[in-house]
């Protein structure tokens, strides 16, 4: 019999890559899907799997819909990827962010606890929970948390309530502390995609500039396709444990700009990039740099795609997509 996986956030970047991986591993894949006027299946269509996954109407804030999904499917594995995932907007919609990211996670865990406690549960935790906290420049599973945005604070609640369900009720519930991961499916407001799309527009003559905020921020950027493999491996262990997932390399936004512009033959990006205060955050996280030694040792997981290749992949995808429309 095929295993059943339930993915919240199936229409997002990670939801699409994870669904593809699970289908390749012969799971029946179901996704909880919010009702909106124009439902976005773009990511699933881009990966060519839209007609291979199944949808259940629901919302992380609506416990009835979660009960319906868990009761109907009785899934083997539940991946909780749904979130208000944009840090920048979380100061503008802090209550929504808390209701979805924090309380939504509790509702889902609680539903599993009472209806189908043998389901294995993955929580999408984040390196944002560290804030500016580090140990000699690096973050590990042991680094203290100091969240600096409503997004990260809500995610930290979800992280601890996941651990609490494991410790209190013996559930197989784990949290993956994932550092930034990107791809051609990345949402357009995130800095990497904003840059690669902007670069492609400038190169094709349909854009003139890119307006950005803090160019000195450093991130440990990996490829989403690699990171979903780590999520799946976390649910296949003998014992439930939390893991940090990163590349171990950190780069500034400036370095991302260097590579993206150079890839289309523009050596100096200064004339095209404007710093705009509207994209500065009330409290930014200055540098993220993860050490994923535990994941390497226990999950046998390592990133395959490195920074330069990631930047080129994203620029090429945006060039191709936009050129087709011209
Ligand atoms: P994403 O592309 O923004 O996708 C978010 C998904 O959540 C979308 O499918 C969205 O559905 C869904 N969603 C939002 N609110 C919902 C609600 N109330 N009920 C049900 N679904 C809802 O995010 P991502 O980059 O794939 O990230 C996946 C998860 O990992 C998120 O929880 C994020 O916070 C976390 N994370 C991401 C990274 C990263 O670098 N990508 C790193 C660490 C952790 P719609 O299509 O309806 O909007
Ligand atoms: N979005 C954005 N837009 N960020 C900018 C800009 C801009 O115009 N200019 C500079 N930045 C800086 C931000 O201030 C931040 O320091 C960095 O670029 C990365 O911003 P994002 O790409 O928005 O990602 P993030 O690191 O805030 O959050 C992402 O990664 C987290 C994991 O660390 C999201 O995917 C989160 O959901 C995820 O948890």
GROMACS .gro file of C-alpha atoms and ligand atoms in nm:
model
  413
    1UNK     CA    1   0.000   0.000   0.000
    2UNK     CA    2   0.123   0.348  -0.085
    3UNK     CA    3   0.216   0.584   0.198
    4UNK     CA    4   0.003   0.897   0.230
    5UNK     CA    5   0.164   1.236   0.282
    6UNK     CA    6  -0.023   1.553   0.372
    7UNK     CA    7   0.154   1.877   0.284
    8UNK     CA    8   0.035   2.216   0.407
    9UNK     CA    9   0.169   2.500   0.193
   10UNK     CA   10   0.170   2.273  -0.113
   11UNK     CA   11   0.144   2.566  -0.356
   12UNK     CA   12   0.458   2.735  -0.220
   13UNK     CA   13   0.819   2.688  -0.325
   14UNK     CA   14   0.899   2.407  -0.081
   15UNK     CA   15   0.554   2.249  -0.114
   16UNK     CA   16   0.612   2.200  -0.486
   17UNK     CA   17   0.965   2.056  -0.454
   18UNK     CA   18   0.865   1.832  -0.163
   19UNK     CA   19   0.559   1.701  -0.348
   20UNK     CA   20   0.776   1.615  -0.647
   21UNK     CA   21   1.017   1.425  -0.423
   22UNK     CA   22   0.736   1.239  -0.247
   23UNK     CA   23   0.576   1.140  -0.579
   24UNK     CA   24   0.914   1.006  -0.694
   25UNK     CA   25   0.918   0.802  -0.373
   26UNK     CA   26   0.573   0.664  -0.462
   27UNK     CA   27   0.365   0.845  -0.197
   28UNK     CA   28   0.006   0.953  -0.247
   29UNK     CA   29   0.040   1.328  -0.202
   30UNK     CA   30  -0.236   1.552  -0.065
   31UNK     CA   31  -0.215   1.924  -0.010
   32UNK     CA   32  -0.420   2.160   0.200
   33UNK     CA   33  -0.516   2.446  -0.024
   34UNK     CA   34  -0.665   2.785   0.067
   35UNK     CA   35  -0.963   2.906  -0.128
   36UNK     CA   36  -0.878   3.226  -0.318
   37UNK     CA   37  -1.024   3.381  -0.634
   38UNK     CA   38  -0.717   3.299  -0.841
   39UNK     CA   39  -0.561   2.986  -0.701
   40UNK     CA   40  -0.195   2.964  -0.778
   41UNK     CA   41  -0.083   2.631  -0.917
   42UNK     CA   42   0.214   2.786  -1.097
   43UNK     CA   43   0.484   2.610  -0.893
   44UNK     CA   44   0.320   2.268  -0.923
   45UNK     CA   45   0.267   2.326  -1.296
   46UNK     CA   46   0.627   2.439  -1.347
   47UNK     CA   47   0.748   2.112  -1.194
   48UNK     CA   48   0.494   1.920  -1.407
   49UNK     CA   49   0.313   1.759  -1.111
   50UNK     CA   50  -0.011   1.958  -1.084
   51UNK     CA   51  -0.225   1.667  -1.203
   52UNK     CA   52  -0.045   1.411  -0.984
   53UNK     CA   53  -0.126   1.567  -0.646
   54UNK     CA   54  -0.460   1.588  -0.467
   55UNK     CA   55  -0.609   1.890  -0.293
   56UNK     CA   56  -0.818   1.932   0.019
   57UNK     CA   57  -0.978   2.269   0.089
   58UNK     CA   58  -0.856   2.417   0.413
   59UNK     CA   59  -0.665   2.679   0.601
   60UNK     CA   60  -0.422   2.651   0.890
   61UNK     CA   61  -0.634   2.892   1.091
   62UNK     CA   62  -0.949   2.679   1.048
   63UNK     CA   63  -0.935   2.382   1.282
   64UNK     CA   64  -1.242   2.220   1.124
   65UNK     CA   65  -1.062   2.190   0.793
   66UNK     CA   66  -0.759   2.034   0.964
   67UNK     CA   67  -0.978   1.783   1.145
   68UNK     CA   68  -1.144   1.695   0.815
   69UNK     CA   69  -0.810   1.643   0.640
   70UNK     CA   70  -0.654   1.431   0.915
   71UNK     CA   71  -0.969   1.226   0.977
   72UNK     CA   72  -1.029   1.159   0.607
   73UNK     CA   73  -0.672   1.081   0.505
   74UNK     CA   74  -0.509   0.938   0.819
   75UNK     CA   75  -0.173   1.028   0.663
   76UNK     CA   76   0.154   0.853   0.748
   77UNK     CA   77   0.343   1.181   0.728
   78UNK     CA   78   0.239   1.545   0.769
   79UNK     CA   79   0.466   1.826   0.650
   80UNK     CA   80   0.364   2.163   0.791
   81UNK     CA   81   0.504   2.411   0.539
   82UNK     CA   82   0.216   2.659   0.534
   83UNK     CA   83   0.302   3.002   0.672
   84UNK     CA   84   0.294   3.373   0.627
   85UNK     CA   85   0.654   3.329   0.521
   86UNK     CA   86   0.768   3.682   0.441
   87UNK     CA   87   0.965   3.835   0.728
   88UNK     CA   88   0.939   4.189   0.588
   89UNK     CA   89   0.560   4.201   0.595
   90UNK     CA   90   0.531   4.041   0.940
   91UNK     CA   91   0.558   4.382   1.112
   92UNK     CA   92   0.252   4.493   0.910
   93UNK     CA   93   0.043   4.180   0.975
   94UNK     CA   94   0.177   4.052   1.308
   95UNK     CA   95  -0.152   3.906   1.428
   96UNK     CA   96  -0.217   3.714   1.107
   97UNK     CA   97   0.145   3.596   1.119
   98UNK     CA   98   0.098   3.466   1.474
   99UNK     CA   99  -0.238   3.307   1.397
  100UNK     CA  100  -0.106   3.116   1.097
  101UNK     CA  101   0.255   3.043   1.192
  102UNK     CA  102   0.215   2.984   1.566
  103UNK     CA  103  -0.146   2.898   1.652
  104UNK     CA  104  -0.204   2.727   1.316
  105UNK     CA  105   0.078   2.488   1.398
  106UNK     CA  106  -0.072   2.419   1.741
  107UNK     CA  107  -0.412   2.349   1.581
  108UNK     CA  108  -0.256   2.099   1.341
  109UNK     CA  109  -0.052   1.925   1.612
  110UNK     CA  110  -0.353   1.912   1.842
  111UNK     CA  111  -0.566   1.760   1.565
  112UNK     CA  112  -0.305   1.493   1.502
  113UNK     CA  113  -0.269   1.427   1.874
  114UNK     CA  114  -0.639   1.351   1.922
  115UNK     CA  115  -0.730   1.192   1.590
  116UNK     CA  116  -0.427   1.018   1.446
  117UNK     CA  117  -0.126   1.036   1.681
  118UNK     CA  118   0.089   0.790   1.486
  119UNK     CA  119   0.129   1.035   1.197
  120UNK     CA  120   0.486   1.164   1.170
  121UNK     CA  121   0.498   1.544   1.179
  122UNK     CA  122   0.751   1.784   1.025
  123UNK     CA  123   0.755   2.151   1.127
  124UNK     CA  124   0.917   2.411   0.898
  125UNK     CA  125   1.130   2.601   1.147
  126UNK     CA  126   1.376   2.867   1.047
  127UNK     CA  127   1.719   3.015   1.098
  128UNK     CA  128   1.538   3.348   1.158
  129UNK     CA  129   1.476   3.216   1.512
  130UNK     CA  130   1.846   3.280   1.588
  131UNK     CA  131   1.827   3.649   1.505
  132UNK     CA  132   2.177   3.789   1.553
  133UNK     CA  133   2.276   3.515   1.797
  134UNK     CA  134   2.579   3.306   1.700
  135UNK     CA  135   2.875   3.112   1.835
  136UNK     CA  136   3.202   3.225   1.672
  137UNK     CA  137   3.006   3.339   1.367
  138UNK     CA  138   2.812   3.013   1.326
  139UNK     CA  139   2.471   2.882   1.428
  140UNK     CA  140   2.415   2.520   1.536
  141UNK     CA  141   2.125   2.332   1.697
  142UNK     CA  142   2.265   2.451   2.033
  143UNK     CA  143   2.283   2.826   1.958
  144UNK     CA  144   2.040   3.028   2.174
  145UNK     CA  145   1.742   3.180   1.993
  146UNK     CA  146   1.675   3.554   1.983
  147UNK     CA  147   1.403   3.618   1.721
  148UNK     CA  148   1.392   3.971   1.577
  149UNK     CA  149   1.064   3.984   1.383
  150UNK     CA  150   0.698   3.894   1.443
  151UNK     CA  151   0.759   3.618   1.186
  152UNK     CA  152   1.048   3.465   1.378
  153UNK     CA  153   0.870   3.498   1.714
  154UNK     CA  154   0.567   3.311   1.579
  155UNK     CA  155   0.795   3.046   1.428
  156UNK     CA  156   0.974   3.004   1.760
  157UNK     CA  157   0.640   2.928   1.928
  158UNK     CA  158   0.570   2.667   1.658
  159UNK     CA  159   0.920   2.520   1.709
  160UNK     CA  160   0.872   2.475   2.084
  161UNK     CA  161   0.513   2.352   2.062
  162UNK     CA  162   0.636   2.084   1.820
  163UNK     CA  163   0.903   1.977   2.067
  164UNK     CA  164   0.645   1.992   2.344
  165UNK     CA  165   0.414   1.749   2.162
  166UNK     CA  166   0.706   1.510   2.120
  167UNK     CA  167   0.807   1.534   2.485
  168UNK     CA  168   0.456   1.538   2.633
  169UNK     CA  169   0.268   1.288   2.418
  170UNK     CA  170   0.544   1.078   2.260
  171UNK     CA  171   0.451   1.194   1.911
  172UNK     CA  172   0.699   1.165   1.623
  173UNK     CA  173   0.710   1.542   1.578
  174UNK     CA  174   1.029   1.709   1.455
  175UNK     CA  175   1.145   2.052   1.363
  176UNK     CA  176   1.382   2.134   1.077
  177UNK     CA  177   1.571   2.457   1.135
  178UNK     CA  178   1.627   2.546   0.771
  179UNK     CA  179   1.844   2.832   0.652
  180UNK     CA  180   1.740   3.034   0.346
  181UNK     CA  181   1.677   2.820   0.043
  182UNK     CA  182   1.593   2.949  -0.299
  183UNK     CA  183   1.508   2.834  -0.650
  184UNK     CA  184   1.340   2.956  -0.967
  185UNK     CA  185   1.010   2.901  -0.779
  186UNK     CA  186   1.103   3.146  -0.501
  187UNK     CA  187   0.841   3.410  -0.423
  188UNK     CA  188   0.914   3.733  -0.609
  189UNK     CA  189   0.940   3.955  -0.298
  190UNK     CA  190   1.236   3.765  -0.150
  191UNK     CA  191   1.569   3.931  -0.219
  192UNK     CA  192   1.723   3.658  -0.436
  193UNK     CA  193   1.430   3.632  -0.674
  194UNK     CA  194   1.381   4.008  -0.675
  195UNK     CA  195   1.740   4.036  -0.794
  196UNK     CA  196   1.733   3.757  -1.052
  197UNK     CA  197   1.406   3.877  -1.202
  198UNK     CA  198   1.532   4.237  -1.198
  199UNK     CA  199   1.860   4.139  -1.366
  200UNK     CA  200   1.675   3.946  -1.637
  201UNK     CA  201   1.445   4.244  -1.701
  202UNK     CA  202   1.739   4.483  -1.729
  203UNK     CA  203   1.927   4.248  -1.962
  204UNK     CA  204   1.619   4.205  -2.184
  205UNK     CA  205   1.559   4.581  -2.195
  206UNK     CA  206   1.225   4.571  -2.012
  207UNK     CA  207   1.351   4.699  -1.676
  208UNK     CA  208   1.581   4.978  -1.568
  209UNK     CA  209   1.657   4.936  -1.198
  210UNK     CA  210   1.621   4.721  -0.885
  211UNK     CA  211   1.527   4.889  -0.557
  212UNK     CA  212   1.661   4.710  -0.250
  213UNK     CA  213   1.717   4.754   0.123
  214UNK     CA  214   2.012   4.630   0.329
  215UNK     CA  215   2.284   4.520   0.085
  216UNK     CA  216   2.520   4.411   0.365
  217UNK     CA  217   2.291   4.142   0.506
  218UNK     CA  218   2.454   3.797   0.491
  219UNK     CA  219   2.261   3.477   0.431
  220UNK     CA  220   2.345   3.109   0.404
  221UNK     CA  221   2.162   3.044   0.077
  222UNK     CA  222   2.096   2.690  -0.046
  223UNK     CA  223   1.879   2.526  -0.312
  224UNK     CA  224   1.522   2.434  -0.213
  225UNK     CA  225   1.539   2.108  -0.411
  226UNK     CA  226   1.820   1.988  -0.180
  227UNK     CA  227   1.647   2.103   0.138
  228UNK     CA  228   1.321   1.910   0.087
  229UNK     CA  229   1.526   1.590   0.079
  230UNK     CA  230   1.642   1.675   0.433
  231UNK     CA  231   1.278   1.723   0.543
  232UNK     CA  232   1.187   1.378   0.418
  233UNK     CA  233   1.492   1.217   0.579
  234UNK     CA  234   1.400   1.374   0.915
  235UNK     CA  235   1.076   1.176   0.911
  236UNK     CA  236   1.248   0.843   0.830
  237UNK     CA  237   1.465   0.817   1.144
  238UNK     CA  238   1.428   0.559   1.422
  239UNK     CA  239   1.388   0.837   1.680
  240UNK     CA  240   1.243   1.186   1.629
  241UNK     CA  241   1.505   1.463   1.649
  242UNK     CA  242   1.546   1.821   1.531
  243UNK     CA  243   1.806   1.917   1.271
  244UNK     CA  244   1.964   2.233   1.135
  245UNK     CA  245   1.997   2.245   0.755
  246UNK     CA  246   2.236   2.488   0.585
  247UNK     CA  247   2.514   2.503   0.327
  248UNK     CA  248   2.787   2.626   0.563
  249UNK     CA  249   2.862   2.920   0.329
  250UNK     CA  250   2.746   3.276   0.387
  251UNK     CA  251   2.731   3.563   0.137
  252UNK     CA  252   2.612   3.924   0.132
  253UNK     CA  253   2.333   4.061  -0.084
  254UNK     CA  254   2.612   4.249  -0.266
  255UNK     CA  255   2.783   3.922  -0.356
  256UNK     CA  256   2.452   3.790  -0.491
  257UNK     CA  257   2.427   4.104  -0.706
  258UNK     CA  258   2.788   4.060  -0.828
  259UNK     CA  259   2.724   3.708  -0.954
  260UNK     CA  260   2.376   3.771  -1.095
  261UNK     CA  261   2.479   4.075  -1.301
  262UNK     CA  262   2.811   3.920  -1.408
  263UNK     CA  263   2.622   3.614  -1.535
  264UNK     CA  264   2.442   3.830  -1.796
  265UNK     CA  265   2.760   4.018  -1.886
  266UNK     CA  266   2.710   4.333  -1.677
  267UNK     CA  267   3.026   4.380  -1.466
  268UNK     CA  268   2.913   4.690  -1.269
  269UNK     CA  269   2.565   4.682  -1.112
  270UNK     CA  270   2.590   5.019  -0.935
  271UNK     CA  271   2.403   5.215  -1.206
  272UNK     CA  272   2.108   4.973  -1.183
  273UNK     CA  273   2.064   4.924  -0.807
  274UNK     CA  274   1.904   5.187  -0.582
  275UNK     CA  275   1.891   5.158  -0.206
  276UNK     CA  276   1.537   5.240  -0.097
  277UNK     CA  277   1.458   5.289   0.273
  278UNK     CA  278   1.116   5.127   0.230
  279UNK     CA  279   1.293   4.789   0.203
  280UNK     CA  280   1.491   4.832   0.526
  281UNK     CA  281   1.353   4.633   0.821
  282UNK     CA  282   1.277   4.773   1.167
  283UNK     CA  283   1.513   4.503   1.302
  284UNK     CA  284   1.713   4.297   1.054
  285UNK     CA  285   1.906   3.976   1.102
  286UNK     CA  286   2.255   4.073   0.989
  287UNK     CA  287   2.430   3.740   0.930
  288UNK     CA  288   2.320   3.378   0.910
  289UNK     CA  289   2.576   3.101   0.871
  290UNK     CA  290   2.475   2.751   0.967
  291UNK     CA  291   2.672   2.442   1.062
  292UNK     CA  292   2.477   2.133   0.957
  293UNK     CA  293   2.723   1.872   1.086
  294UNK     CA  294   2.453   1.681   1.275
  295UNK     CA  295   2.245   1.643   0.956
  296UNK     CA  296   2.549   1.518   0.767
  297UNK     CA  297   2.632   1.263   1.036
  298UNK     CA  298   2.284   1.132   1.119
  299UNK     CA  299   2.080   1.196   0.803
  300UNK     CA  300   2.364   1.156   0.553
  301UNK     CA  301   2.247   1.489   0.411
  302UNK     CA  302   2.466   1.742   0.234
  303UNK     CA  303   2.375   2.024  -0.006
  304UNK     CA  304   2.450   1.950  -0.372
  305UNK     CA  305   2.396   2.292  -0.529
  306UNK     CA  306   2.635   2.569  -0.424
  307UNK     CA  307   2.597   2.946  -0.421
  308UNK     CA  308   2.729   3.035  -0.767
  309UNK     CA  309   2.533   2.757  -0.937
  310UNK     CA  310   2.216   2.863  -0.752
  311UNK     CA  311   2.247   3.225  -0.865
  312UNK     CA  312   2.305   3.122  -1.226
  313UNK     CA  313   2.014   2.874  -1.218
  314UNK     CA  314   1.778   3.146  -1.097
  315UNK     CA  315   1.896   3.410  -1.344
  316UNK     CA  316   1.875   3.162  -1.634
  317UNK     CA  317   1.521   3.060  -1.536
  318UNK     CA  318   1.402   3.422  -1.521
  319UNK     CA  319   1.573   3.506  -1.852
  320UNK     CA  320   1.405   3.210  -2.020
  321UNK     CA  321   1.061   3.281  -1.873
  322UNK     CA  322   1.064   3.651  -1.959
  323UNK     CA  323   1.215   3.605  -2.306
  324UNK     CA  324   0.929   3.366  -2.391
  325UNK     CA  325   0.677   3.642  -2.317
  326UNK     CA  326   0.844   3.896  -2.547
  327LIG     P1  327   0.608   3.007   0.043
  327LIG     O1  328   0.657   2.982  -0.097
  327LIG     O2  329   0.576   3.145   0.086
  327LIG     O3  330   0.479   2.915   0.065
  327LIG     C1  331   0.394   2.934   0.173
  327LIG     C2  332   0.273   2.843   0.157
  327LIG     O4  333   0.188   2.857   0.273
  327LIG     C3  334   0.186   2.871   0.035
  327LIG     O5  335   0.146   2.747  -0.020
  327LIG     C4  336   0.064   2.941   0.095
  327LIG     O6  337  -0.054   2.919   0.020
  327LIG     C5  338   0.053   2.868   0.227
  327LIG     N1  339  -0.026   2.937   0.328
  327LIG     C6  340  -0.009   3.064   0.375
  327LIG     N2  341  -0.101   3.092   0.468
  327LIG     C7  342  -0.179   2.981   0.481
  327LIG     C8  343  -0.291   2.948   0.561
  327LIG     N3  344  -0.344   3.034   0.647
  327LIG     N4  345  -0.345   2.824   0.549
  327LIG     C9  346  -0.295   2.735   0.461
  327LIG     N5  347  -0.189   2.761   0.380
  327LIG    C10  348  -0.132   2.883   0.391
  327LIG     O7  349   0.713   2.949   0.150
  327LIG     P2  350   0.836   2.848   0.128
  327LIG     O8  351   0.957   2.927   0.094
  327LIG     O9  352   0.793   2.735   0.043
  327LIG    O10  353   0.860   2.800   0.278
  327LIG    C11  354   0.790   2.686   0.329
  327LIG    C12  355   0.792   2.691   0.481
  327LIG    O11  356   0.925   2.687   0.529
  327LIG    C13  357   0.730   2.818   0.542
  327LIG    O12  358   0.667   2.780   0.662
  327LIG    C14  359   0.849   2.906   0.572
  327LIG    O13  360   0.820   2.995   0.676
  327LIG    C15  361   0.952   2.801   0.610
  327LIG     N6  362   1.092   2.834   0.585
  327LIG    C16  363   1.130   2.874   0.462
  327LIG    C17  364   1.263   2.899   0.435
  327LIG    C18  365   1.309   2.944   0.299
  327LIG    O14  366   1.420   2.996   0.290
  327LIG     N7  367   1.232   2.922   0.194
  327LIG    C19  368   1.358   2.881   0.537
  327LIG    C20  369   1.315   2.837   0.662
  327LIG    C21  370   1.182   2.812   0.685
  327LIG     P3  371  -0.112   3.023  -0.090
  327LIG    O15  372  -0.062   2.972  -0.224
  327LIG    O16  373  -0.257   3.010  -0.073
  327LIG    O17  374  -0.057   3.159  -0.056
  328LIG     N1  375   1.297   4.077   0.068
  328LIG     C1  376   1.391   4.170   0.056
  328LIG     N2  377   1.375   4.271  -0.033
  328LIG     N3  378   1.503   4.159   0.131
  328LIG     C2  379   1.600   4.251   0.114
  328LIG     C3  380   1.588   4.356   0.023
  328LIG     C4  381   1.469   4.368  -0.053
  328LIG     O1  382   1.450   4.458  -0.133
  328LIG     N4  383   1.702   4.429   0.028
  328LIG     C5  384   1.782   4.373   0.118
  328LIG     N5  385   1.720   4.264   0.172
  328LIG     C6  386   1.775   4.181   0.279
  328LIG     C7  387   1.678   4.164   0.398
  328LIG     O2  388   1.684   4.280   0.484
  328LIG     C8  389   1.735   4.039   0.464
  328LIG     O3  390   1.842   4.074   0.549
  328LIG     C9  391   1.791   3.959   0.345
  328LIG     O4  392   1.797   4.050   0.232
  328LIG    C10  393   1.707   3.838   0.305
  328LIG     O5  394   1.573   3.878   0.294
  328LIG     P1  395   1.460   3.779   0.233
  328LIG     O6  396   1.502   3.729   0.101
  328LIG     O7  397   1.330   3.851   0.242
  328LIG     O8  398   1.465   3.652   0.329
  328LIG     P2  399   1.470   3.641   0.487
  328LIG     O9  400   1.607   3.594   0.525
  328LIG    O10  401   1.416   3.761   0.553
  328LIG    O11  402   1.364   3.523   0.513
  328LIG    C11  403   1.365   3.403   0.435
  328LIG    O12  404   1.451   3.309   0.494
  328LIG    C12  405   1.411   3.266   0.625
  328LIG    C13  406   1.516   3.165   0.674
  328LIG    O13  407   1.625   3.233   0.727
  328LIG    C14  408   1.221   3.353   0.426
  328LIG    O14  409   1.216   3.246   0.338
  328LIG    C15  410   1.171   3.306   0.561
  328LIG    O15  411   1.043   3.244   0.546
  328LIG    C16  412   1.271   3.204   0.616
  328LIG    O16  413   1.230   3.159   0.743
   0.00000   0.00000   0.00000
